[in-house]
């Protein structure tokens, strides 16, 4: 349920009404826009007498909403959320970032070399998996703690904030200096992990599950936000369909659809969506044109010998050409 307050409502009146609502066992999320204050009522709103609420002098209107996601809902929070990655790098609300790097951190020279080259091409954030969720237990599982150390070294050298996947709550202490914690597609509904991440205030890049709806993605975001962590970035990375020529099917309509439904920033990952390097550029450009707040792309110095996802990895030269085109598309759609 949401209650829109009249512009004339004072702070004291607003606090009074919030107290009254909370006394009935319902949480209130206050969103102060430029012109209006909106109260988002969270919990069992059946206890609230809607007519009574509407009759209060400072209330303009009351609406029951059916979506079960409250914190992520744009109705409660009309302004775009801007996630501050570092004091200089923000994502969302007009701040666009390119995240690039290898699927997995493989060695010191590999990650430092790729970090330097993607940074020179215009990437503003470095990705790289240290803990890898692989389909087969016999495949490379990542360098784990050592991989995180190498990412931190790359951050020190290039100044780029790092994005890397966390698979287990137990590893959380190792991620203290990581800028953005990625929740991979396979863990989108690992509710225990999401709850723990909700207790941190770290930016979280939440990837859409392989076969999950947008509502389920938003409900997972809700798990993180319910703990008080509002720094959630959503990532569309393709979903399973009957198509087999591509690794997944990139659901680009998710970008404008999520834009309507939520205030959270939206990033598109065309690498895992397509699985094929030559398809990454057109889909990355399409994502930028569709209004994504960021693009995440896999780049490898030697894709043929990559320990993971070589087929979808761009070479540094291919990435350089793509980045320049992305900036052009951004200019075209934002001017
Ligand atoms: C990744 O980004 O490295 C990854 C494993 O992606 P996803 O969870 O989308 O498959
Ligand atoms: Mn990968």
mmCIF file of C-alpha atoms and ligand atoms in Angstrom:
data_model
loop_
_atom_site.group_PDB
_atom_site.id
_atom_site.type_symbol
_atom_site.label_atom_id
_atom_site.label_comp_id
_atom_site.label_asym_id
_atom_site.label_seq_id
_atom_site.Cartn_x
_atom_site.Cartn_y
_atom_site.Cartn_z
ATOM 1 C CA UNK A 1 0.000 0.000 0.000
ATOM 2 C CA UNK A 2 1.287 3.493 -0.719
ATOM 3 C CA UNK A 3 0.127 6.814 0.680
ATOM 4 C CA UNK A 4 0.942 10.034 -1.135
ATOM 5 C CA UNK A 5 1.090 12.998 1.228
ATOM 6 C CA UNK A 6 -0.067 16.487 0.310
ATOM 7 C CA UNK A 7 2.792 18.911 -0.437
ATOM 8 C CA UNK A 8 1.616 20.942 2.583
ATOM 9 C CA UNK A 9 2.324 18.084 5.051
ATOM 10 C CA UNK A 10 4.830 19.094 7.721
ATOM 11 C CA UNK A 11 7.622 16.895 9.035
ATOM 12 C CA UNK A 12 5.830 16.608 12.380
ATOM 13 C CA UNK A 13 2.577 15.522 10.736
ATOM 14 C CA UNK A 14 4.451 12.989 8.672
ATOM 15 C CA UNK A 15 6.218 11.535 11.714
ATOM 16 C CA UNK A 16 2.930 11.339 13.521
ATOM 17 C CA UNK A 17 1.275 9.364 10.742
ATOM 18 C CA UNK A 18 4.305 7.043 10.483
ATOM 19 C CA UNK A 19 4.083 6.347 14.208
ATOM 20 C CA UNK A 20 0.396 5.546 13.875
ATOM 21 C CA UNK A 21 1.092 3.104 11.023
ATOM 22 C CA UNK A 22 4.005 1.424 12.835
ATOM 23 C CA UNK A 23 1.885 1.008 15.944
ATOM 24 C CA UNK A 24 -0.280 -1.276 13.815
ATOM 25 C CA UNK A 25 2.660 -3.544 13.058
ATOM 26 C CA UNK A 26 3.358 -2.225 9.565
ATOM 27 C CA UNK A 27 6.761 -0.836 8.499
ATOM 28 C CA UNK A 28 6.936 2.489 6.649
ATOM 29 C CA UNK A 29 9.411 3.469 3.973
ATOM 30 C CA UNK A 30 9.488 7.235 3.490
ATOM 31 C CA UNK A 31 10.485 8.544 0.097
ATOM 32 C CA UNK A 32 10.908 12.274 -0.171
ATOM 33 C CA UNK A 33 10.825 13.454 -3.758
ATOM 34 C CA UNK A 34 11.315 16.982 -4.924
ATOM 35 C CA UNK A 35 7.610 17.788 -4.701
ATOM 36 C CA UNK A 36 5.964 14.991 -2.821
ATOM 37 C CA UNK A 37 6.479 12.584 0.032
ATOM 38 C CA UNK A 38 5.384 9.023 -0.488
ATOM 39 C CA UNK A 39 4.934 6.490 2.285
ATOM 40 C CA UNK A 40 5.443 2.860 1.368
ATOM 41 C CA UNK A 41 3.639 0.575 3.812
ATOM 42 C CA UNK A 42 5.460 -2.721 4.148
ATOM 43 C CA UNK A 43 4.042 -5.789 5.823
ATOM 44 C CA UNK A 44 0.537 -6.955 6.495
ATOM 45 C CA UNK A 45 -1.347 -3.892 5.272
ATOM 46 C CA UNK A 46 -4.669 -5.649 5.726
ATOM 47 C CA UNK A 47 -4.513 -4.265 9.296
ATOM 48 C CA UNK A 48 -4.632 -0.716 7.963
ATOM 49 C CA UNK A 49 -7.987 0.927 7.465
ATOM 50 C CA UNK A 50 -7.467 2.336 3.987
ATOM 51 C CA UNK A 51 -10.474 4.669 4.114
ATOM 52 C CA UNK A 52 -9.376 6.058 7.457
ATOM 53 C CA UNK A 53 -5.867 6.683 6.149
ATOM 54 C CA UNK A 54 -7.249 8.394 3.076
ATOM 55 C CA UNK A 55 -9.480 10.614 5.187
ATOM 56 C CA UNK A 56 -6.534 12.118 7.087
ATOM 57 C CA UNK A 57 -5.971 15.764 6.318
ATOM 58 C CA UNK A 58 -2.418 15.447 5.063
ATOM 59 C CA UNK A 59 -3.033 12.427 2.849
ATOM 60 C CA UNK A 60 -3.655 13.059 -0.828
ATOM 61 C CA UNK A 61 -4.264 9.502 -1.973
ATOM 62 C CA UNK A 62 -3.847 5.873 -0.949
ATOM 63 C CA UNK A 63 -3.324 2.989 -3.304
ATOM 64 C CA UNK A 64 -3.085 -0.718 -2.766
ATOM 65 C CA UNK A 65 -0.393 -2.177 -4.941
ATOM 66 C CA UNK A 66 -0.170 -5.766 -5.910
ATOM 67 C CA UNK A 67 3.580 -6.116 -6.465
ATOM 68 C CA UNK A 68 5.167 -7.922 -3.553
ATOM 69 C CA UNK A 69 8.450 -6.015 -3.906
ATOM 70 C CA UNK A 70 8.268 -2.828 -1.895
ATOM 71 C CA UNK A 71 11.779 -1.511 -1.342
ATOM 72 C CA UNK A 72 12.758 -2.017 -4.978
ATOM 73 C CA UNK A 73 9.485 -0.604 -6.292
ATOM 74 C CA UNK A 74 9.614 2.615 -8.267
ATOM 75 C CA UNK A 75 6.177 3.522 -6.979
ATOM 76 C CA UNK A 76 7.645 4.123 -3.518
ATOM 77 C CA UNK A 77 10.821 5.662 -4.769
ATOM 78 C CA UNK A 78 10.236 7.534 -8.007
ATOM 79 C CA UNK A 79 13.824 8.791 -8.368
ATOM 80 C CA UNK A 80 16.508 6.526 -9.835
ATOM 81 C CA UNK A 81 18.858 5.027 -7.270
ATOM 82 C CA UNK A 82 22.447 6.044 -7.802
ATOM 83 C CA UNK A 83 24.864 3.504 -6.358
ATOM 84 C CA UNK A 84 28.128 5.035 -5.218
ATOM 85 C CA UNK A 85 30.860 2.554 -6.076
ATOM 86 C CA UNK A 86 33.640 4.954 -5.056
ATOM 87 C CA UNK A 87 33.399 8.709 -4.404
ATOM 88 C CA UNK A 88 34.208 9.220 -8.117
ATOM 89 C CA UNK A 89 32.329 6.346 -9.714
ATOM 90 C CA UNK A 90 28.575 6.145 -9.510
ATOM 91 C CA UNK A 91 26.153 3.858 -11.319
ATOM 92 C CA UNK A 92 22.534 4.658 -12.158
ATOM 93 C CA UNK A 93 20.510 7.836 -12.574
ATOM 94 C CA UNK A 94 22.461 8.889 -15.663
ATOM 95 C CA UNK A 95 25.837 7.557 -14.458
ATOM 96 C CA UNK A 96 26.955 4.906 -16.943
ATOM 97 C CA UNK A 97 29.876 2.517 -16.378
ATOM 98 C CA UNK A 98 31.612 -0.138 -18.421
ATOM 99 C CA UNK A 99 32.746 -3.152 -16.390
ATOM 100 C CA UNK A 100 35.312 -5.304 -18.152
ATOM 101 C CA UNK A 101 37.763 -8.065 -17.363
ATOM 102 C CA UNK A 102 38.299 -11.785 -17.624
ATOM 103 C CA UNK A 103 35.811 -14.429 -16.628
ATOM 104 C CA UNK A 104 38.347 -15.686 -14.076
ATOM 105 C CA UNK A 105 41.489 -14.322 -12.530
ATOM 106 C CA UNK A 106 44.172 -16.741 -13.761
ATOM 107 C CA UNK A 107 47.527 -15.211 -12.865
ATOM 108 C CA UNK A 108 49.225 -11.997 -11.803
ATOM 109 C CA UNK A 109 50.308 -11.044 -15.315
ATOM 110 C CA UNK A 110 46.958 -11.944 -16.847
ATOM 111 C CA UNK A 111 44.800 -9.786 -14.551
ATOM 112 C CA UNK A 112 47.217 -6.841 -14.360
ATOM 113 C CA UNK A 113 47.691 -6.836 -18.124
ATOM 114 C CA UNK A 114 43.961 -6.991 -18.866
ATOM 115 C CA UNK A 115 43.169 -4.397 -16.193
ATOM 116 C CA UNK A 116 45.614 -1.913 -17.709
ATOM 117 C CA UNK A 117 44.345 -2.439 -21.242
ATOM 118 C CA UNK A 118 40.604 -2.234 -20.482
ATOM 119 C CA UNK A 119 41.205 0.845 -18.354
ATOM 120 C CA UNK A 120 43.059 2.521 -21.243
ATOM 121 C CA UNK A 121 40.083 1.714 -23.489
ATOM 122 C CA UNK A 122 37.566 3.392 -21.165
ATOM 123 C CA UNK A 123 36.380 0.674 -18.793
ATOM 124 C CA UNK A 124 35.799 2.165 -15.355
ATOM 125 C CA UNK A 125 35.396 -1.012 -13.311
ATOM 126 C CA UNK A 126 37.330 -4.281 -13.384
ATOM 127 C CA UNK A 127 35.611 -7.659 -13.253
ATOM 128 C CA UNK A 128 37.216 -11.044 -12.624
ATOM 129 C CA UNK A 129 36.060 -14.205 -10.892
ATOM 130 C CA UNK A 130 38.078 -15.580 -7.992
ATOM 131 C CA UNK A 131 35.393 -17.982 -6.760
ATOM 132 C CA UNK A 132 33.882 -19.610 -9.842
ATOM 133 C CA UNK A 133 30.505 -21.367 -9.980
ATOM 134 C CA UNK A 134 31.260 -24.040 -12.578
ATOM 135 C CA UNK A 135 28.775 -26.578 -13.888
ATOM 136 C CA UNK A 136 31.357 -29.336 -13.581
ATOM 137 C CA UNK A 137 33.264 -29.893 -10.324
ATOM 138 C CA UNK A 138 36.265 -30.969 -12.446
ATOM 139 C CA UNK A 139 36.590 -27.566 -14.150
ATOM 140 C CA UNK A 140 38.792 -24.717 -12.893
ATOM 141 C CA UNK A 141 37.160 -23.418 -9.712
ATOM 142 C CA UNK A 142 39.031 -20.125 -9.501
ATOM 143 C CA UNK A 143 42.073 -18.948 -7.537
ATOM 144 C CA UNK A 144 39.828 -18.057 -4.574
ATOM 145 C CA UNK A 145 41.600 -15.946 -1.887
ATOM 146 C CA UNK A 146 44.696 -15.613 -4.062
ATOM 147 C CA UNK A 147 42.496 -14.375 -6.918
ATOM 148 C CA UNK A 148 41.029 -11.690 -4.661
ATOM 149 C CA UNK A 149 44.552 -10.569 -3.713
ATOM 150 C CA UNK A 150 45.458 -10.259 -7.400
ATOM 151 C CA UNK A 151 42.302 -8.239 -8.082
ATOM 152 C CA UNK A 152 43.193 -5.890 -5.231
ATOM 153 C CA UNK A 153 46.638 -5.474 -6.714
ATOM 154 C CA UNK A 154 45.105 -4.643 -10.097
ATOM 155 C CA UNK A 155 42.897 -2.097 -8.331
ATOM 156 C CA UNK A 156 45.944 -0.526 -6.704
ATOM 157 C CA UNK A 157 47.777 -0.255 -10.005
ATOM 158 C CA UNK A 158 44.894 0.993 -12.178
ATOM 159 C CA UNK A 159 42.635 2.703 -9.641
ATOM 160 C CA UNK A 160 39.678 0.725 -10.988
ATOM 161 C CA UNK A 161 37.150 -0.562 -8.445
ATOM 162 C CA UNK A 162 36.655 -4.323 -8.620
ATOM 163 C CA UNK A 163 33.596 -6.505 -9.133
ATOM 164 C CA UNK A 164 33.848 -10.157 -8.173
ATOM 165 C CA UNK A 165 31.512 -12.986 -7.311
ATOM 166 C CA UNK A 166 30.789 -14.227 -3.807
ATOM 167 C CA UNK A 167 29.344 -17.727 -3.599
ATOM 168 C CA UNK A 168 29.266 -18.380 0.110
ATOM 169 C CA UNK A 169 28.534 -16.384 3.250
ATOM 170 C CA UNK A 170 31.621 -17.908 4.893
ATOM 171 C CA UNK A 171 33.860 -16.087 2.416
ATOM 172 C CA UNK A 172 32.428 -12.659 3.286
ATOM 173 C CA UNK A 173 35.402 -11.568 5.479
ATOM 174 C CA UNK A 174 37.707 -12.037 2.462
ATOM 175 C CA UNK A 175 35.639 -9.501 0.473
ATOM 176 C CA UNK A 176 36.218 -6.572 2.818
ATOM 177 C CA UNK A 177 38.143 -4.519 0.248
ATOM 178 C CA UNK A 178 36.103 -5.602 -2.758
ATOM 179 C CA UNK A 179 34.059 -2.710 -4.152
ATOM 180 C CA UNK A 180 31.130 -4.610 -5.683
ATOM 181 C CA UNK A 181 30.044 -8.106 -4.644
ATOM 182 C CA UNK A 182 28.518 -10.070 -7.492
ATOM 183 C CA UNK A 183 25.778 -12.603 -6.863
ATOM 184 C CA UNK A 184 25.894 -14.928 -9.848
ATOM 185 C CA UNK A 185 22.918 -16.239 -11.781
ATOM 186 C CA UNK A 186 23.124 -19.590 -10.002
ATOM 187 C CA UNK A 187 22.905 -17.932 -6.607
ATOM 188 C CA UNK A 188 20.153 -15.428 -7.364
ATOM 189 C CA UNK A 189 17.819 -17.342 -5.086
ATOM 190 C CA UNK A 190 20.360 -18.283 -2.431
ATOM 191 C CA UNK A 191 18.249 -16.475 0.137
ATOM 192 C CA UNK A 192 20.647 -17.054 3.000
ATOM 193 C CA UNK A 193 23.457 -15.390 1.043
ATOM 194 C CA UNK A 194 21.154 -12.524 0.029
ATOM 195 C CA UNK A 195 20.104 -11.923 3.648
ATOM 196 C CA UNK A 196 23.718 -11.725 4.789
ATOM 197 C CA UNK A 197 24.573 -9.331 1.975
ATOM 198 C CA UNK A 198 21.633 -7.230 3.121
ATOM 199 C CA UNK A 199 23.426 -6.730 6.421
ATOM 200 C CA UNK A 200 26.431 -5.211 4.668
ATOM 201 C CA UNK A 201 26.373 -1.836 2.952
ATOM 202 C CA UNK A 202 28.437 -3.012 -0.011
ATOM 203 C CA UNK A 203 27.177 -2.483 -3.556
ATOM 204 C CA UNK A 204 25.772 -5.786 -4.815
ATOM 205 C CA UNK A 205 25.569 -6.735 -8.499
ATOM 206 C CA UNK A 206 22.658 -9.180 -8.583
ATOM 207 C CA UNK A 207 22.507 -11.281 -11.738
ATOM 208 C CA UNK A 208 19.249 -12.651 -13.057
ATOM 209 C CA UNK A 209 18.919 -16.413 -12.646
ATOM 210 C CA UNK A 210 19.016 -18.693 -15.666
ATOM 211 C CA UNK A 211 15.284 -19.304 -15.564
ATOM 212 C CA UNK A 212 13.956 -16.540 -13.385
ATOM 213 C CA UNK A 213 11.303 -13.951 -14.060
ATOM 214 C CA UNK A 214 11.850 -10.261 -13.503
ATOM 215 C CA UNK A 215 9.532 -10.451 -10.516
ATOM 216 C CA UNK A 216 11.738 -13.133 -8.976
ATOM 217 C CA UNK A 217 14.818 -11.006 -9.674
ATOM 218 C CA UNK A 218 13.164 -8.085 -7.905
ATOM 219 C CA UNK A 219 12.134 -10.275 -4.976
ATOM 220 C CA UNK A 220 15.774 -11.325 -4.602
ATOM 221 C CA UNK A 221 16.792 -7.658 -4.637
ATOM 222 C CA UNK A 222 14.135 -7.198 -1.981
ATOM 223 C CA UNK A 223 15.893 -9.765 0.256
ATOM 224 C CA UNK A 224 19.054 -7.636 0.177
ATOM 225 C CA UNK A 225 17.181 -4.364 0.627
ATOM 226 C CA UNK A 226 15.036 -5.697 3.479
ATOM 227 C CA UNK A 227 18.239 -5.947 5.522
ATOM 228 C CA UNK A 228 18.882 -2.251 4.933
ATOM 229 C CA UNK A 229 21.335 -2.479 2.026
ATOM 230 C CA UNK A 230 19.896 -0.361 -0.771
ATOM 231 C CA UNK A 231 23.012 -0.540 -2.955
ATOM 232 C CA UNK A 232 21.683 -3.110 -5.376
ATOM 233 C CA UNK A 233 22.488 -3.176 -9.094
ATOM 234 C CA UNK A 234 20.472 -5.561 -11.260
ATOM 235 C CA UNK A 235 22.111 -7.463 -14.105
ATOM 236 C CA UNK A 236 20.375 -9.002 -17.104
ATOM 237 C CA UNK A 237 22.640 -11.805 -18.392
ATOM 238 C CA UNK A 238 20.329 -13.815 -20.611
ATOM 239 C CA UNK A 239 17.866 -16.540 -19.767
ATOM 240 C CA UNK A 240 17.343 -20.145 -20.838
ATOM 241 C CA UNK A 241 15.032 -20.593 -23.792
ATOM 242 C CA UNK A 242 14.583 -23.296 -26.443
ATOM 243 C CA UNK A 243 17.192 -21.552 -28.631
ATOM 244 C CA UNK A 244 20.511 -23.376 -28.903
ATOM 245 C CA UNK A 245 22.613 -21.216 -31.242
ATOM 246 C CA UNK A 246 23.260 -18.811 -28.389
ATOM 247 C CA UNK A 247 24.297 -19.795 -24.846
ATOM 248 C CA UNK A 248 21.267 -17.946 -23.467
ATOM 249 C CA UNK A 249 18.719 -15.535 -24.881
ATOM 250 C CA UNK A 250 19.375 -11.906 -24.027
ATOM 251 C CA UNK A 251 16.134 -10.447 -22.753
ATOM 252 C CA UNK A 252 16.758 -6.839 -23.707
ATOM 253 C CA UNK A 253 13.190 -5.828 -23.023
ATOM 254 C CA UNK A 254 14.108 -6.455 -19.377
ATOM 255 C CA UNK A 255 15.895 -3.085 -19.447
ATOM 256 C CA UNK A 256 12.898 -0.814 -20.170
ATOM 257 C CA UNK A 257 10.591 -3.133 -18.208
ATOM 258 C CA UNK A 258 12.767 -3.035 -15.091
ATOM 259 C CA UNK A 259 13.159 0.711 -15.588
ATOM 260 C CA UNK A 260 9.396 1.039 -15.127
ATOM 261 C CA UNK A 261 9.182 -1.375 -12.211
ATOM 262 C CA UNK A 262 12.176 -0.353 -10.158
ATOM 263 C CA UNK A 263 14.450 2.546 -9.315
ATOM 264 C CA UNK A 264 17.516 0.271 -9.122
ATOM 265 C CA UNK A 265 20.279 0.582 -11.741
ATOM 266 C CA UNK A 266 20.378 -1.993 -14.540
ATOM 267 C CA UNK A 267 23.487 -3.487 -16.120
ATOM 268 C CA UNK A 268 23.556 -5.822 -19.130
ATOM 269 C CA UNK A 269 26.068 -8.647 -19.572
ATOM 270 C CA UNK A 270 26.113 -9.580 -23.287
ATOM 271 C CA UNK A 271 28.970 -12.073 -22.782
ATOM 272 C CA UNK A 272 27.094 -14.690 -20.743
ATOM 273 C CA UNK A 273 23.913 -13.844 -22.645
ATOM 274 C CA UNK A 274 25.314 -14.865 -26.023
ATOM 275 C CA UNK A 275 28.295 -17.109 -25.256
ATOM 276 C CA UNK A 276 29.954 -16.060 -28.506
ATOM 277 C CA UNK A 277 32.489 -13.240 -28.819
ATOM 278 C CA UNK A 278 31.252 -12.024 -32.226
ATOM 279 C CA UNK A 279 27.735 -11.501 -30.844
ATOM 280 C CA UNK A 280 28.903 -9.448 -27.879
ATOM 281 C CA UNK A 281 29.396 -6.166 -29.718
ATOM 282 C CA UNK A 282 25.963 -5.878 -31.355
ATOM 283 C CA UNK A 283 24.203 -6.867 -28.137
ATOM 284 C CA UNK A 284 26.301 -4.523 -26.006
ATOM 285 C CA UNK A 285 25.447 -1.639 -28.344
ATOM 286 C CA UNK A 286 21.779 -2.622 -28.296
ATOM 287 C CA UNK A 287 21.853 -2.687 -24.483
ATOM 288 C CA UNK A 288 23.352 0.801 -24.366
ATOM 289 C CA UNK A 289 20.666 1.963 -26.799
ATOM 290 C CA UNK A 290 17.954 0.333 -24.664
ATOM 291 C CA UNK A 291 19.006 2.520 -21.755
ATOM 292 C CA UNK A 292 21.147 0.240 -19.586
ATOM 293 C CA UNK A 293 23.138 1.986 -16.841
ATOM 294 C CA UNK A 294 26.154 -0.150 -17.544
ATOM 295 C CA UNK A 295 27.591 -2.984 -19.582
ATOM 296 C CA UNK A 296 29.647 -5.868 -18.239
ATOM 297 C CA UNK A 297 31.888 -7.586 -20.772
ATOM 298 C CA UNK A 298 34.400 -10.420 -20.544
ATOM 299 C CA UNK A 299 37.834 -9.616 -21.975
ATOM 300 C CA UNK A 300 40.822 -11.969 -22.176
ATOM 301 C CA UNK A 301 44.331 -11.395 -23.499
ATOM 302 C CA UNK A 302 44.415 -14.905 -24.962
ATOM 303 C CA UNK A 303 40.835 -16.200 -25.313
ATOM 304 C CA UNK A 304 41.859 -19.523 -26.866
ATOM 305 C CA UNK A 305 43.777 -20.449 -23.715
ATOM 306 C CA UNK A 306 41.320 -18.942 -21.204
ATOM 307 C CA UNK A 307 40.540 -21.249 -18.272
ATOM 308 C CA UNK A 308 36.886 -20.263 -18.471
ATOM 309 C CA UNK A 309 34.536 -18.760 -21.078
ATOM 310 C CA UNK A 310 37.143 -18.156 -23.781
ATOM 311 C CA UNK A 311 34.549 -18.447 -26.563
ATOM 312 C CA UNK A 312 32.695 -15.381 -25.361
ATOM 313 C CA UNK A 313 35.732 -13.310 -24.388
ATOM 314 C CA UNK A 314 36.755 -10.295 -26.437
ATOM 315 C CA UNK A 315 40.411 -9.559 -27.062
ATOM 316 C CA UNK A 316 41.649 -6.224 -25.680
ATOM 317 C CA UNK A 317 41.640 -4.815 -29.238
ATOM 318 C CA UNK A 318 38.038 -5.931 -29.835
ATOM 319 C CA UNK A 319 37.069 -4.431 -26.493
ATOM 320 C CA UNK A 320 38.754 -1.150 -27.359
ATOM 321 C CA UNK A 321 36.736 -0.854 -30.552
ATOM 322 C CA UNK A 322 33.522 -1.813 -28.708
ATOM 323 C CA UNK A 323 34.066 0.723 -25.916
ATOM 324 C CA UNK A 324 34.410 3.596 -28.388
ATOM 325 C CA UNK A 325 31.168 2.524 -30.095
ATOM 326 C CA UNK A 326 29.352 2.245 -26.763
ATOM 327 C CA UNK A 327 30.287 5.828 -25.936
ATOM 328 C CA UNK A 328 28.900 6.922 -29.315
ATOM 329 C CA UNK A 329 25.602 5.086 -28.723
ATOM 330 C CA UNK A 330 25.361 6.596 -25.238
ATOM 331 C CA UNK A 331 25.828 10.061 -26.696
ATOM 332 C CA UNK A 332 23.182 9.382 -29.329
ATOM 333 C CA UNK A 333 20.567 8.201 -26.848
ATOM 334 C CA UNK A 334 21.211 10.675 -24.059
ATOM 335 C CA UNK A 335 21.577 13.886 -26.082
HETATM 336 C C1 LIG B 1 30.236 -14.431 -14.287
HETATM 337 O O1 LIG B 1 29.866 -13.257 -14.428
HETATM 338 O O2 LIG B 1 31.418 -14.758 -14.216
HETATM 339 C C2 LIG B 1 29.226 -15.499 -14.234
HETATM 340 C C3 LIG B 1 29.534 -16.708 -13.776
HETATM 341 O O3 LIG B 1 28.050 -15.122 -14.697
HETATM 342 P P1 LIG B 1 26.585 -15.762 -14.495
HETATM 343 O O4 LIG B 1 26.403 -15.915 -13.019
HETATM 344 O O5 LIG B 1 25.691 -14.737 -15.105
HETATM 345 O O6 LIG B 1 26.563 -17.052 -15.244
HETATM 346 MN MN1 LIG B 2 32.180 -16.121 -17.381
#
